PDB file of C-alpha atoms in Angstrom:
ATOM      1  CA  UNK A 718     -92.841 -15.453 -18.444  1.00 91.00           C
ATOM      2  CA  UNK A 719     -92.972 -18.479 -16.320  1.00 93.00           C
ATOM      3  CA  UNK A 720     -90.095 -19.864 -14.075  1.00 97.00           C
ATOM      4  CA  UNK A 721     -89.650 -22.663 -12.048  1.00 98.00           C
ATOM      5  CA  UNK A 722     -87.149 -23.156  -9.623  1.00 98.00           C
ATOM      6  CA  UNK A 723     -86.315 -25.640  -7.719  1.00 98.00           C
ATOM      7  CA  UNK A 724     -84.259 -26.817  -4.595  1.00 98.00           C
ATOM      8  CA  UNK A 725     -84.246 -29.272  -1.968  1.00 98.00           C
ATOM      9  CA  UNK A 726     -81.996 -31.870  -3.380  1.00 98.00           C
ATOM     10  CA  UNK A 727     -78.926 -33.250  -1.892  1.00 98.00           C
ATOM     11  CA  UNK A 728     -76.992 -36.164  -0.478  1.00 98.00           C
ATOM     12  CA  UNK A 729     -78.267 -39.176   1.436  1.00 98.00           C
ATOM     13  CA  UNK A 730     -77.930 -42.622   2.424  1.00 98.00           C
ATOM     14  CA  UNK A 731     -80.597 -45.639   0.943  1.00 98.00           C
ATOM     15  CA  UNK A 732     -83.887 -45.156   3.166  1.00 98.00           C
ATOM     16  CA  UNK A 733     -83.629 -41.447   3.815  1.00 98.00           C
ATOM     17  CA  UNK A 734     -85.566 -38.701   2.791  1.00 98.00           C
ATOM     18  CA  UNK A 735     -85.652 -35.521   0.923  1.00 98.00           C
ATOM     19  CA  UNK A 736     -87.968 -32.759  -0.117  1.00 98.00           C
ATOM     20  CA  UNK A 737     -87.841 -31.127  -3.212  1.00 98.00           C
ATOM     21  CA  UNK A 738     -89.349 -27.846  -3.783  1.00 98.00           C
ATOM     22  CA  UNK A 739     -90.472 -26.114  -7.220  1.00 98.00           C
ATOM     23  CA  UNK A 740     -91.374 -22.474  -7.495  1.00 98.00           C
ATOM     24  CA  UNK A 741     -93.297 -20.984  -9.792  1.00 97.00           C
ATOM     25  CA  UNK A 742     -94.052 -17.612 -11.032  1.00 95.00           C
ATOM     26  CA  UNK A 743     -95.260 -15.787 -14.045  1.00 93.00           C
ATOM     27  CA  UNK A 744     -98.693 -17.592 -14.527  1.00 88.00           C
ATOM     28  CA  UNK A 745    -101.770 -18.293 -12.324  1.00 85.00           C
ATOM     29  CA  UNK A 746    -101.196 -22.400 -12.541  1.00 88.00           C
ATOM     30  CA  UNK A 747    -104.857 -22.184 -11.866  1.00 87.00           C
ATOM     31  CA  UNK A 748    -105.695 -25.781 -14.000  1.00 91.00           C
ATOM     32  CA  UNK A 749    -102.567 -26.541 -14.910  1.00 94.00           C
ATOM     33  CA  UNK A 750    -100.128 -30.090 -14.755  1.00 96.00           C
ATOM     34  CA  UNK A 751     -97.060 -29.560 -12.932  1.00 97.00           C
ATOM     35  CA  UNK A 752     -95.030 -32.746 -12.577  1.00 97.00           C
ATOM     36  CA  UNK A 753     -91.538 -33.970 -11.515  1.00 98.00           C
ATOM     37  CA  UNK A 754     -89.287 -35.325 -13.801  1.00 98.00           C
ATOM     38  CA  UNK A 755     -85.790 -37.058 -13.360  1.00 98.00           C
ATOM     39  CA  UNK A 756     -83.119 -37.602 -15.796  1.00 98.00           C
ATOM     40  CA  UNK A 757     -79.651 -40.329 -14.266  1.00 97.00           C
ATOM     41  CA  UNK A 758     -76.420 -40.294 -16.410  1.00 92.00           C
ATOM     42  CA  UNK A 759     -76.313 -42.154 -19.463  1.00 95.00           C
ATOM     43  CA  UNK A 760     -80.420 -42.701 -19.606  1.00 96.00           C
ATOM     44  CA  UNK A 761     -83.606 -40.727 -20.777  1.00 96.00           C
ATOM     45  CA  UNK A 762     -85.390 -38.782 -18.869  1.00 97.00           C
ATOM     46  CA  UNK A 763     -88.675 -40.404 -17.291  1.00 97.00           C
ATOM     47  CA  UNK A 764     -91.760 -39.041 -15.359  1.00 98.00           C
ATOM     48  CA  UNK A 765     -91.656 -39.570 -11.781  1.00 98.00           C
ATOM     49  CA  UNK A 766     -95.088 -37.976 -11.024  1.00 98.00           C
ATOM     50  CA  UNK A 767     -97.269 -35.141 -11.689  1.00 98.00           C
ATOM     51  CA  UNK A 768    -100.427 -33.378  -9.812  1.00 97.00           C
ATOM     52  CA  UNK A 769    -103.215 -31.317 -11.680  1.00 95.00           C
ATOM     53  CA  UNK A 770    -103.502 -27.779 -10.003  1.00 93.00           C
ATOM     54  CA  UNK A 771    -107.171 -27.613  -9.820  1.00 91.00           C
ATOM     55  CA  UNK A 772    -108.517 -30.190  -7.624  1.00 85.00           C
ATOM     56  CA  UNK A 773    -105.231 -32.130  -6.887  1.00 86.00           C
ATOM     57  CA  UNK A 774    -105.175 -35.289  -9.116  1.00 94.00           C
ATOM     58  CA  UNK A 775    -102.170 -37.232  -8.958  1.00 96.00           C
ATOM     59  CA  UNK A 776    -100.143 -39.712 -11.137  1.00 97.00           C
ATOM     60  CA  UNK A 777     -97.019 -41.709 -10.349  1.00 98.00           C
ATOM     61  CA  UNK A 778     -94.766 -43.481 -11.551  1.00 97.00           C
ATOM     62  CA  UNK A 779     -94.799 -47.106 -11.032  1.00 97.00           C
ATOM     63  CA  UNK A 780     -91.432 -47.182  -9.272  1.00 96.00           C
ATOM     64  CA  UNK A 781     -91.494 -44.639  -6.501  1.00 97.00           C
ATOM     65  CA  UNK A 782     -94.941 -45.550  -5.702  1.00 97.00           C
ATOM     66  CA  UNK A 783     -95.742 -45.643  -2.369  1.00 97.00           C
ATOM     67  CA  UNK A 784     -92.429 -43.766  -1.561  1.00 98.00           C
ATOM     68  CA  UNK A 785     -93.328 -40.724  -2.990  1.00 98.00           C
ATOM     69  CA  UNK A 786     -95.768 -38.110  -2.791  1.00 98.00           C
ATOM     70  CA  UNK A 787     -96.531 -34.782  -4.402  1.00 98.00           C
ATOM     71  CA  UNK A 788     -98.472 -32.027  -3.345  1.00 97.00           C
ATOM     72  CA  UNK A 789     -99.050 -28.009  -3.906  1.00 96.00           C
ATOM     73  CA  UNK A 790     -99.178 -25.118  -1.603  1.00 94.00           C
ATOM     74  CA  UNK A 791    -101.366 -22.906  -4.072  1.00 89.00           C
ATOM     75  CA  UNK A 792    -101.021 -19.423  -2.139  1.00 91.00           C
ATOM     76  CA  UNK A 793     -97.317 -19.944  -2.046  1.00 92.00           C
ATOM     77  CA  UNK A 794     -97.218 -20.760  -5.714  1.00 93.00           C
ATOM     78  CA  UNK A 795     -95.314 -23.686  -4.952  1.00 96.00           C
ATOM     79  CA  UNK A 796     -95.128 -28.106  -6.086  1.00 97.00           C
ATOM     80  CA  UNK A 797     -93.665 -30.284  -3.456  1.00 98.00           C
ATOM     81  CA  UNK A 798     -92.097 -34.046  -3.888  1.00 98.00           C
ATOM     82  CA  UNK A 799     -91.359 -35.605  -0.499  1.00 98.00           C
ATOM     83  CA  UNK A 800     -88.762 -38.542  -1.182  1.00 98.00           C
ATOM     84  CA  UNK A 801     -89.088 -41.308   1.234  1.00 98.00           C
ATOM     85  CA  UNK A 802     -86.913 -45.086   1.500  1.00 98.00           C
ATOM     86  CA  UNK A 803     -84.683 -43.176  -1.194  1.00 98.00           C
ATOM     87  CA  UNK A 804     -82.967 -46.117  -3.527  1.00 98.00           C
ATOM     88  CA  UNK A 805     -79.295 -45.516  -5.055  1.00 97.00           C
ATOM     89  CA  UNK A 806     -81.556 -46.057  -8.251  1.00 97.00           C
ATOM     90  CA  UNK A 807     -83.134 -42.946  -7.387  1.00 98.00           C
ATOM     91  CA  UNK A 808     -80.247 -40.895  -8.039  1.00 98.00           C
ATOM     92  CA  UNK A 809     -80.858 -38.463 -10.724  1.00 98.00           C
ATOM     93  CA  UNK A 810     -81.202 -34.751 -11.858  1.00 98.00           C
ATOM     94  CA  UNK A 811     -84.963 -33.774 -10.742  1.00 98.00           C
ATOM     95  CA  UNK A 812     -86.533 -31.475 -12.693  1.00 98.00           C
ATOM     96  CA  UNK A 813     -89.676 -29.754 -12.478  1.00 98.00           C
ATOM     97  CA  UNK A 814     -92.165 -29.199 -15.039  1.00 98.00           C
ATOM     98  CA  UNK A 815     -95.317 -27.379 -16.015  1.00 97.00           C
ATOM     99  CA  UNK A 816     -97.868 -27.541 -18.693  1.00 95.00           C
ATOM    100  CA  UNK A 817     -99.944 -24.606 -20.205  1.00 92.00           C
ATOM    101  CA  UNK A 818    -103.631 -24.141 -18.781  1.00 90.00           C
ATOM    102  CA  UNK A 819    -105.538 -27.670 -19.657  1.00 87.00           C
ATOM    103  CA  UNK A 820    -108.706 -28.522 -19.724  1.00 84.00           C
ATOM    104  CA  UNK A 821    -109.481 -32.177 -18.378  1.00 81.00           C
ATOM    105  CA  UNK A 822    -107.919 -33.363 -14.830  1.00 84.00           C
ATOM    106  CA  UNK A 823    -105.524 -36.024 -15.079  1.00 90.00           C
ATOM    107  CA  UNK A 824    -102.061 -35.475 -16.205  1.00 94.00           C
ATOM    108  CA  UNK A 825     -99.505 -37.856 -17.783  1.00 93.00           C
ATOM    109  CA  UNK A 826     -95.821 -38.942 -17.051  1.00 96.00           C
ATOM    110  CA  UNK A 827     -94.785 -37.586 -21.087  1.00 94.00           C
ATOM    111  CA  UNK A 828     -92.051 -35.105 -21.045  1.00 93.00           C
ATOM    112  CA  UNK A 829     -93.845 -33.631 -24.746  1.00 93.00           C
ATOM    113  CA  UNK A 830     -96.637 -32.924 -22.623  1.00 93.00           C
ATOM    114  CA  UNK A 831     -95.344 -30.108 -20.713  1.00 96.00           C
ATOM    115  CA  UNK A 832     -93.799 -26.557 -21.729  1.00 96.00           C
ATOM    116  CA  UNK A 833     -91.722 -25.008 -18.748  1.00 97.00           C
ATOM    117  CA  UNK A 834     -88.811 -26.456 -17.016  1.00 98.00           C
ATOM    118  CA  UNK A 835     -87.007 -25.814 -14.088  1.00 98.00           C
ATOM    119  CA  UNK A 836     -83.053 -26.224 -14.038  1.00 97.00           C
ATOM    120  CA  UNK A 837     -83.412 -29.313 -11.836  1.00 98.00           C
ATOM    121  CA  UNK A 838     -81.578 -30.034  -8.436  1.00 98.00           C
ATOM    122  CA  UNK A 839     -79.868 -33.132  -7.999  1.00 98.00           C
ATOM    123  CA  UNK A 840     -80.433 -36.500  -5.596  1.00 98.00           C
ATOM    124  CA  UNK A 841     -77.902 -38.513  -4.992  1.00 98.00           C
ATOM    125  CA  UNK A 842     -79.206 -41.977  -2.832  1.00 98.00           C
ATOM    126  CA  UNK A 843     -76.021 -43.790  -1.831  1.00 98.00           C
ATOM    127  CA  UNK A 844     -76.117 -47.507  -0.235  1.00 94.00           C
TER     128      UNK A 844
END
């Protein structure tokens, strides 16, 4: 069964940086979406980005642009979102998120889209 698990979330001020870190098992993720996710009190949750296992395509979201990147370490299994010039309107519940095996290599920023979910790790940006 899959599982994702994340961690690298914490406390900073506006402008730092964070990593966050999703691990997953139970599946190959061989041509797969795995995106990041974040969910702030009080609002939905939106896409933040997402990378397509085989070959690496990415997708952001409009927002964090620029400031954010995502990338995979395929032998360890493992999704990476480096947070950089962190906003207090980045402060959210992240969440990690994988789709089942998908032909085609672009993924999208919908939530329906993917399967598996991680329990999230929380950013808090203050200014």
């Amino acid at each position: 069964q899959v599982q994702l698990v994340e961690s690298g979330g914490g406390s900073v001020q506006a402008g730092g940086s964070l990593r966050l870190s999703c691990l997953a098992s139970g599946d190959s993720f061989d041509n797969n979406c795995m995106g990041w996710f974040r969910q702030a009190p009080g609002k939905e949750r939106e896409g933040v980005a997402a990378i397509y296992t085989d070959g690496g395509n990415t997708r952001y979201f409009d927002p964090v642009r620029g400031r954010f990147t995502i990338s995979q370490d395929n032998a360890k299994n493992t999704v990476y979102l480096q947070l950089n010039s962190l906003k207090p309107e980045d402060t959210a519940m992240y969440y990690c998120a994988a789709s089942t095996p998908q032909i085609g290599s672009w993924c999208d920023l919908d939530d329906f889209e993917y399967n598996y979910w991680g329990q999230g790790t929380q950013v808090t940006v203050s200014s």
